[in-house]
Amino acid sequence: GQQLNQSPQSMFIQEGEDVSMNCTSSSIFNTWLWYKQDPGEGPVLLIALYKAGELTSNGRLTAQFGITRKDSFLNISASIPSDVGIYFCAATRNQGGKLIFGQGTELSVKP
Amino acid sequence: EAQVTQNPRYLITVTGKKLTVTCSQNMNHEYMSWYRQDPGLGLRQIYYSMNVEVTDKGDVPEGYKVSRKEKRNFPLILESPSPNQTSLYFCASSGTDWGETQYFGPGTRLLVL
């Protein structure tokens, strides 16, 4: 099936550092989403992107929808311990259609 | 309280024994979806539904069935479970599309022996 390649798979950073992760695909998508999953919980939507080139922020999080429609990235600035978790990108061609997820980036933050 | 509930939360079964995992939401959402989560593979969509009696295959539908007879319920059926269906399963719902906040259930951990 279709795939989203998410990198890096894991990151170990110091509190206060900035973080960047990205998702790429060989297919074009019309909506890109970023989720965070805490241990033992379901994912929670962080940011939704609908237009190529769109840059959207949510607090310390910033995400961009790539111009080619085949990629997206997420930045977290000034990381804090509660940023720990697994971050997933997801994408769909139709806003209500099949939704594809990346493999996840596991973030660890050292105080 | 807005929520998605799944039952059971944990299930151990044997190969071939039919099982159903229930999912219910109280937000009058149109969209519902089932995912499985496996280490290193992220979440993979099994089936989704855009409204009552409207369902479609996700990325990994083989071995699963769903039904959407009522808006609030979206059960996942494994007619003949196999060990490769051992996984963590999540049900989710959202108002009109995936770009809206998608509420996830607490997960069902299934082990097929």
GROMACS .gro file of N, CA and C in nm, chain A residues 1-2 31 33 35 37 40-45 48 50 86 88 92 94-104, chain B residues 9 31 35 37 40-45 48 50 57-59 88 90 96-106:
model
  168
    1GLY      N    1   0.082  -0.121   0.000
    1GLY     CA    2   0.000   0.000   0.000
    1GLY      C    3   0.085   0.125   0.000
    2GLN      N    4   0.021   0.238   0.006
    2GLN     CA    5   0.094   0.364   0.009
    2GLN      C    6   0.172   0.375   0.138
   31THR      N    7  -0.400   1.655   0.225
   31THR     CA    8  -0.407   1.694   0.365
   31THR      C    9  -0.295   1.622   0.440
   33LEU      N   10  -0.137   1.571   0.838
   33LEU     CA   11  -0.172   1.584   0.979
   33LEU      C   12  -0.053   1.541   1.064
   35TYR      N   13   0.025   1.408   1.466
   35TYR     CA   14  -0.033   1.359   1.590
   35TYR      C   15   0.078   1.333   1.691
   37GLN      N   16   0.135   1.079   2.041
   37GLN     CA   17   0.080   0.971   2.122
   37GLN      C   18   0.161   0.958   2.250
   40GLY      N   19   0.035   0.452   2.639
   40GLY     CA   20  -0.092   0.398   2.685
   40GLY      C   21  -0.214   0.474   2.640
   41GLU      N   22  -0.195   0.572   2.551
   41GLU     CA   23  -0.307   0.653   2.504
   41GLU      C   24  -0.320   0.643   2.353
   42GLY      N   25  -0.434   0.691   2.303
   42GLY     CA   26  -0.448   0.705   2.159
   42GLY      C   27  -0.383   0.835   2.113
   43PRO      N   28  -0.353   0.848   1.984
   43PRO     CA   29  -0.293   0.972   1.932
   43PRO      C   30  -0.385   1.091   1.947
   44VAL      N   31  -0.324   1.209   1.956
   44VAL     CA   32  -0.398   1.334   1.967
   44VAL      C   33  -0.352   1.425   1.853
   45LEU      N   34  -0.446   1.484   1.783
   45LEU     CA   35  -0.413   1.572   1.670
   45LEU      C   36  -0.345   1.698   1.720
   48ALA      N   37  -0.318   2.035   1.160
   48ALA     CA   38  -0.372   1.989   1.032
   48ALA      C   39  -0.333   2.091   0.924
   50TYR      N   40  -0.376   2.192   0.504
   50TYR     CA   41  -0.466   2.166   0.392
   50TYR      C   42  -0.415   2.218   0.258
   86ILE      N   43   0.547   0.972   2.111
   86ILE     CA   44   0.567   0.932   1.972
   86ILE      C   45   0.488   1.027   1.883
   88PHE      N   46   0.347   1.118   1.508
   88PHE     CA   47   0.311   1.056   1.381
   88PHE      C   48   0.269   1.161   1.280
   92THR      N   49  -0.380   1.220   0.371
   92THR     CA   50  -0.491   1.167   0.296
   92THR      C   51  -0.509   1.247   0.167
   94ASN      N   52  -0.820   1.259   0.017
   94ASN     CA   53  -0.952   1.319   0.037
   94ASN      C   54  -0.972   1.334   0.186
   95GLN      N   55  -1.030   1.445   0.227
   95GLN     CA   56  -1.035   1.473   0.371
   95GLN      C   57  -1.114   1.369   0.447
   96GLY      N   58  -1.198   1.296   0.380
   96GLY     CA   59  -1.271   1.191   0.450
   96GLY      C   60  -1.236   1.052   0.407
   97GLY      N   61  -1.130   1.038   0.328
   97GLY     CA   62  -1.097   0.908   0.271
   97GLY      C   63  -0.992   0.833   0.349
   98LYS      N   64  -0.923   0.744   0.280
   98LYS     CA   65  -0.822   0.661   0.343
   98LYS      C   66  -0.713   0.749   0.404
   99LEU      N   67  -0.672   0.715   0.526
   99LEU     CA   68  -0.572   0.793   0.599
   99LEU      C   69  -0.450   0.706   0.622
  100ILE      N   70  -0.334   0.756   0.579
  100ILE     CA   71  -0.208   0.681   0.590
  100ILE      C   72  -0.123   0.746   0.698
  101PHE      N   73  -0.060   0.663   0.783
  101PHE     CA   74   0.027   0.713   0.889
  101PHE      C   75   0.173   0.680   0.861
  102GLY      N   76   0.262   0.765   0.909
  102GLY     CA   77   0.404   0.734   0.911
  102GLY      C   78   0.435   0.637   1.024
  103GLN      N   79   0.561   0.593   1.029
  103GLN     CA   80   0.600   0.492   1.129
  103GLN      C   81   0.619   0.551   1.268
  104GLY      N   82   0.627   0.682   1.276
  104GLY     CA   83   0.642   0.745   1.407
  104GLY      C   84   0.784   0.786   1.439
  120ARG      N   85  -1.091  -0.414   2.652
  120ARG     CA   86  -0.963  -0.346   2.649
  120ARG      C   87  -0.850  -0.445   2.626
  142TYR      N   88  -1.773   1.045   1.095
  142TYR     CA   89  -1.660   0.962   1.056
  142TYR      C   90  -1.614   0.875   1.170
  146TYR      N   91  -0.800   0.132   1.346
  146TYR     CA   92  -0.658   0.124   1.316
  146TYR      C   93  -0.597   0.010   1.397
  148GLN      N   94  -0.205  -0.086   1.552
  148GLN     CA   95  -0.074  -0.029   1.576
  148GLN      C   96   0.023  -0.140   1.610
  151GLY      N   97   0.708  -0.021   1.510
  151GLY     CA   98   0.784   0.009   1.388
  151GLY      C   99   0.700   0.034   1.264
  152LEU      N  100   0.570   0.013   1.275
  152LEU     CA  101   0.483   0.030   1.157
  152LEU      C  102   0.386   0.145   1.173
  153GLY      N  103   0.384   0.208   1.289
  153GLY     CA  104   0.289   0.317   1.310
  153GLY      C  105   0.147   0.265   1.316
  154LEU      N  106   0.052   0.349   1.282
  154LEU     CA  107  -0.088   0.308   1.277
  154LEU      C  108  -0.125   0.280   1.133
  155ARG      N  109  -0.201   0.177   1.114
  155ARG     CA  110  -0.249   0.144   0.980
  155ARG      C  111  -0.401   0.134   0.985
  156GLN      N  112  -0.463   0.202   0.892
  156GLN     CA  113  -0.609   0.208   0.889
  156GLN      C  114  -0.664   0.077   0.835
  159TYR      N  115  -1.280   0.234   0.741
  159TYR     CA  116  -1.337   0.359   0.789
  159TYR      C  117  -1.481   0.372   0.740
  161MET      N  118  -1.789   0.676   0.664
  161MET     CA  119  -1.820   0.818   0.652
  161MET      C  120  -1.963   0.850   0.699
  168LYS      N  121  -1.263   0.033   0.265
  168LYS     CA  122  -1.139  -0.030   0.310
  168LYS      C  123  -1.030   0.073   0.332
  169GLY      N  124  -0.953   0.049   0.438
  169GLY     CA  125  -0.834   0.128   0.460
  169GLY      C  126  -0.715   0.059   0.397
  170ASP      N  127  -0.602   0.068   0.465
  170ASP     CA  128  -0.479   0.014   0.408
  170ASP      C  129  -0.462  -0.136   0.430
  199LEU      N  130  -0.239  -0.394   1.875
  199LEU     CA  131  -0.313  -0.294   1.952
  199LEU      C  132  -0.408  -0.224   1.855
  201PHE      N  133  -0.712   0.056   1.770
  201PHE     CA  134  -0.775   0.181   1.810
  201PHE      C  135  -0.895   0.210   1.720
  207THR      N  136  -1.638   1.568   1.063
  207THR     CA  137  -1.666   1.563   0.919
  207THR      C  138  -1.548   1.513   0.838
  208ASP      N  139  -1.427   1.528   0.887
  208ASP     CA  140  -1.313   1.475   0.812
  208ASP      C  141  -1.194   1.461   0.907
  209TRP      N  142  -1.087   1.400   0.858
  209TRP     CA  143  -0.975   1.367   0.946
  209TRP      C  144  -0.900   1.492   0.992
  210GLY      N  145  -0.920   1.604   0.923
  210GLY     CA  146  -0.853   1.726   0.965
  210GLY      C  147  -0.913   1.786   1.089
  211GLU      N  148  -1.036   1.750   1.118
  211GLU     CA  149  -1.092   1.787   1.248
  211GLU      C  150  -1.029   1.698   1.354
  212THR      N  151  -1.041   1.739   1.475
  212THR     CA  152  -0.987   1.656   1.582
  212THR      C  153  -1.049   1.518   1.576
  213GLN      N  154  -0.964   1.418   1.564
  213GLN     CA  155  -1.007   1.280   1.561
  213GLN      C  156  -0.989   1.226   1.703
  214TYR      N  157  -1.098   1.186   1.764
  214TYR     CA  158  -1.094   1.133   1.900
  214TYR      C  159  -1.068   0.983   1.893
  215PHE      N  160  -0.967   0.941   1.967
  215PHE     CA  161  -0.933   0.800   1.969
  215PHE      C  162  -0.985   0.734   2.097
  216GLY      N  163  -1.024   0.608   2.083
  216GLY     CA  164  -1.059   0.528   2.198
  216GLY      C  165  -0.934   0.489   2.274
  217PRO      N  166  -0.951   0.417   2.387
  217PRO     CA  167  -0.837   0.382   2.472
  217PRO      C  168  -0.753   0.267   2.419
   0.00000   0.00000   0.00000
